[in-house]
């Protein structure tokens, strides 16, 4: 389908050309302080930018508008992201129209950003060559944070499973007067017979034991 | 038939039920599909997952594919709304402070009369009102504009602000917003939490508003017509199942599971049965047609519905309404719906456009199989939208 918003884009480009020499103004929306600091550091390492962090999302669109940013960065998984969408309305709180930068020339960059877990909103008419270093830095940082979060979740899950299996083993050892290895063998056999994970069988056992207590 | 897994994005809301039921009740399996349902944290995320090919279809607010075609919201990948998943289902709620003021001036909280509710709210608003909605491009916003324009609320200084639905009750309690328009279960959740009271159901403003659509990328619809047809039929059968009163208990239980909405089944049942608890003191109101998944050719994507949305948005954003309606008409794919649903027993009206708002009550019209009964589709102020004029 044809898209025709040239008048808006041209207007914005004109408005923007007047501030071409000033450092890019970037707003990072991130409630977690440590994550916010990490992103700001990564951005500052990659160039001379004017970076602001918004941590409290109440009235987000207005807070962002107050900074008149060129670029807004926000975690793709952040539920408050929909608040930023208000900025894409020409009649919204920011008088310069903003687009999610995926609509612009930087197509490949957009996909990389989405995969890394960062969404960027960019003032219409911003040159791709000015945007690229910002996005490269943001993408790299978000990728690391996403990996860390996944690893943390995995570790937590493994620990939880470990704990529940230990408790189930303990229950079996006490109930049947058997050793630890034998208790684990019983759990593993039940899991294999039922086509379930050992942790699931252990959890069922712990739940039932709790009910019978 | 080989089972094909289809990734589909959705927002955890009561009106995602047709997709969830299609997967859980075996309607997808019967079409050789397994729906890999991906819950999204925000509507922009649903849209992006669909636009970038992370998923092949999505549960989407009906105005999103239309406004994308109008170049609004940044992402402009061509989208097709292949069927309407649900009609109506939103509620308008107010803060406890406004509730108390409304009661003081004698408003009965009848949960039905939009004109009276608008006049009463305008009388107590004190000239200013901040209203929360889930997304800037949503039926919620469109319904509010219709309501404001035809009541004394038109004289009130109103700000419409986006608030993610799970945070709506909190925003109301904190005084960030005075009122909201939101889909279930979030209205009932705010009543349960004691932060709000429900003033109107969405269908008190427009009797038959297309709320969510089943959307795909237009290029995917063109390259995978058979897969799309199977998906559309599975979802349609799930909607038919959901519309049967006997299914309600099972549907509420199913949706309430931790895996899906993780909200008590009793709260979900309110939307499904149209028996809403409107205030923390426990008053209930019966409101038939609160949320419709099937009846009255509910799933048929009328081009006139897309044009209505486009016309409203175009007028507000300064676009040419005629051109906007022309683009929008190509987004609601009554052609694909007809092709996929032929022979299933689905209601296929003879026309693809209708005068929106012209049916005061259920009315039989011509269809492929003889006749189809369309539900009443009136606006509360009696306006009629002619898709050939705008």
Coordinates of C-alpha atoms in Angstrom, one line a residue, chain B residues 120-273:
Chain B
X120 CA -24.1 13.9 34.3
X121 CA -20.3 13.5 33.9
X122 CA -20.0 16.9 32.3
X123 CA -21.9 18.4 35.2
X124 CA -19.5 17.1 37.8
X125 CA -16.2 17.2 35.8
X126 CA -15.4 20.7 36.8
X127 CA -14.4 21.7 33.2
X128 CA -11.5 19.2 33.0
X129 CA -11.2 15.4 32.5
X130 CA -8.3 13.1 31.9
X131 CA -9.3 9.8 30.4
X132 CA -7.1 6.7 30.1
X133 CA -7.2 4.4 27.0
X134 CA -5.0 1.4 26.2
X135 CA -3.7 2.7 22.9
X136 CA -3.8 5.9 20.8
X137 CA -5.3 3.9 17.8
X138 CA -8.2 1.9 19.4
X139 CA -11.9 1.6 19.3
X140 CA -11.8 3.0 22.8
X141 CA -10.6 6.3 21.5
X142 CA -13.2 6.3 18.7
X143 CA -16.1 5.5 21.0
X144 CA -15.0 8.3 23.4
X145 CA -14.9 10.9 20.6
X146 CA -18.4 9.9 19.5
X147 CA -19.6 10.1 23.0
X148 CA -17.9 13.5 23.7
X149 CA -19.1 15.0 20.5
X150 CA -22.8 14.4 21.1
X151 CA -23.0 15.2 24.8
X152 CA -22.2 18.2 27.0
X153 CA -18.8 16.6 27.4
X154 CA -17.9 18.4 24.2
X155 CA -17.6 21.6 26.3
X156 CA -15.2 19.9 28.8
X157 CA -11.4 20.2 28.3
X158 CA -10.6 16.5 27.9
X159 CA -7.2 14.9 27.6
X160 CA -7.1 11.3 26.3
X161 CA -4.0 9.6 27.7
X162 CA -2.5 6.1 26.9
X163 CA -2.2 3.9 30.0
X164 CA -1.4 0.2 29.7
X165 CA -4.6 -1.7 30.9
X166 CA -2.9 -3.5 33.8
X167 CA -1.9 -0.1 35.2
X168 CA -5.3 1.5 34.6
X169 CA -6.7 0.8 38.1
X170 CA -3.5 2.1 39.7
X171 CA -3.6 5.3 37.6
X172 CA -7.2 5.9 38.6
X173 CA -6.4 5.4 42.3
X174 CA -3.4 7.7 42.0
X175 CA -5.4 10.4 40.4
X176 CA -3.4 10.4 37.1
X177 CA -6.6 9.8 35.3
X178 CA -10.2 10.6 36.2
X179 CA -11.9 8.0 34.0
X180 CA -11.0 5.2 31.6
X181 CA -12.3 3.3 28.6
X182 CA -10.8 -0.2 28.6
X183 CA -11.5 -3.8 27.6
X184 CA -12.3 -6.6 30.1
X185 CA -11.1 -7.9 32.5
X186 CA -9.5 -4.6 33.4
X187 CA -12.7 -2.6 34.1
X188 CA -13.9 -5.3 36.5
X189 CA -10.4 -5.6 38.0
X190 CA -10.6 -1.9 38.9
X191 CA -14.0 -2.4 40.5
X192 CA -12.6 -5.4 42.4
X193 CA -9.7 -3.4 43.7
X194 CA -12.0 -0.6 44.8
X195 CA -10.5 2.1 42.7
X196 CA -13.3 2.7 40.2
X197 CA -17.0 2.3 39.2
X198 CA -18.3 1.4 35.8
X199 CA -20.4 4.1 34.1
X200 CA -21.2 2.7 30.7
X201 CA -20.6 -0.3 28.4
X202 CA -19.0 0.6 25.1
X203 CA -22.1 -0.7 23.2
X204 CA -24.2 2.0 24.9
X205 CA -22.4 4.4 22.5
X206 CA -22.3 2.2 19.4
X207 CA -24.4 -0.9 19.4
X208 CA -22.1 -2.9 17.1
X209 CA -18.5 -1.7 17.2
X210 CA -15.8 -4.0 15.6
X211 CA -13.4 -4.3 18.6
X212 CA -10.6 -6.8 17.7
X213 CA -9.7 -8.2 14.3
X214 CA -7.7 -11.2 13.2
X215 CA -4.8 -9.5 11.3
X216 CA -2.1 -10.8 9.0
X217 CA 0.5 -9.2 6.8
X218 CA -1.1 -8.8 3.3
X219 CA 1.9 -10.5 1.7
X220 CA 1.5 -13.5 4.0
X221 CA -2.3 -13.7 3.2
X222 CA -1.4 -13.8 -0.5
X223 CA 1.3 -16.4 -0.3
X224 CA -0.5 -18.7 2.3
X225 CA -4.2 -18.5 1.3
X226 CA -4.8 -22.2 2.4
X227 CA -3.2 -21.8 5.7
X228 CA -5.0 -18.6 6.3
X229 CA -8.3 -20.2 5.4
X230 CA -7.7 -23.0 7.9
X231 CA -6.9 -20.4 10.6
X232 CA -10.0 -18.3 9.8
X233 CA -12.3 -21.3 10.0
X234 CA -10.8 -22.6 13.2
X235 CA -11.2 -19.2 14.8
X236 CA -14.7 -18.8 13.5
X237 CA -15.8 -22.1 15.0
X238 CA -14.3 -21.1 18.3
X239 CA -16.3 -17.9 18.2
X240 CA -19.5 -19.8 17.5
X241 CA -18.7 -22.1 20.4
X242 CA -18.0 -19.1 22.7
X243 CA -21.4 -17.5 21.8
X244 CA -23.4 -20.5 23.1
X245 CA -24.6 -19.8 26.6
X246 CA -23.7 -23.4 27.6
X247 CA -20.0 -22.8 26.8
X248 CA -19.7 -19.8 29.2
X249 CA -18.6 -21.7 32.3
X250 CA -16.0 -23.7 30.5
X251 CA -14.8 -20.7 28.6
X252 CA -14.4 -18.6 31.8
X253 CA -12.5 -21.5 33.5
X254 CA -10.3 -21.9 30.5
X255 CA -9.4 -18.2 30.2
X256 CA -8.8 -17.8 33.9
X257 CA -5.9 -20.3 33.9
X258 CA -2.4 -19.0 34.8
X259 CA -1.3 -19.8 31.3
X260 CA -3.8 -17.4 29.7
X261 CA -5.3 -14.4 31.7
X262 CA -4.6 -15.5 35.3
X263 CA -7.7 -13.7 36.5
X264 CA -10.5 -15.4 38.6
X265 CA -13.0 -17.1 36.4
X266 CA -15.8 -15.3 38.1
X267 CA -14.4 -11.9 37.0
X268 CA -14.1 -13.2 33.4
X269 CA -17.6 -14.6 33.5
X270 CA -18.9 -11.1 33.9
X271 CA -17.9 -10.0 30.4
X272 CA -18.9 -13.3 28.9
X273 CA -22.4 -13.3 30.4

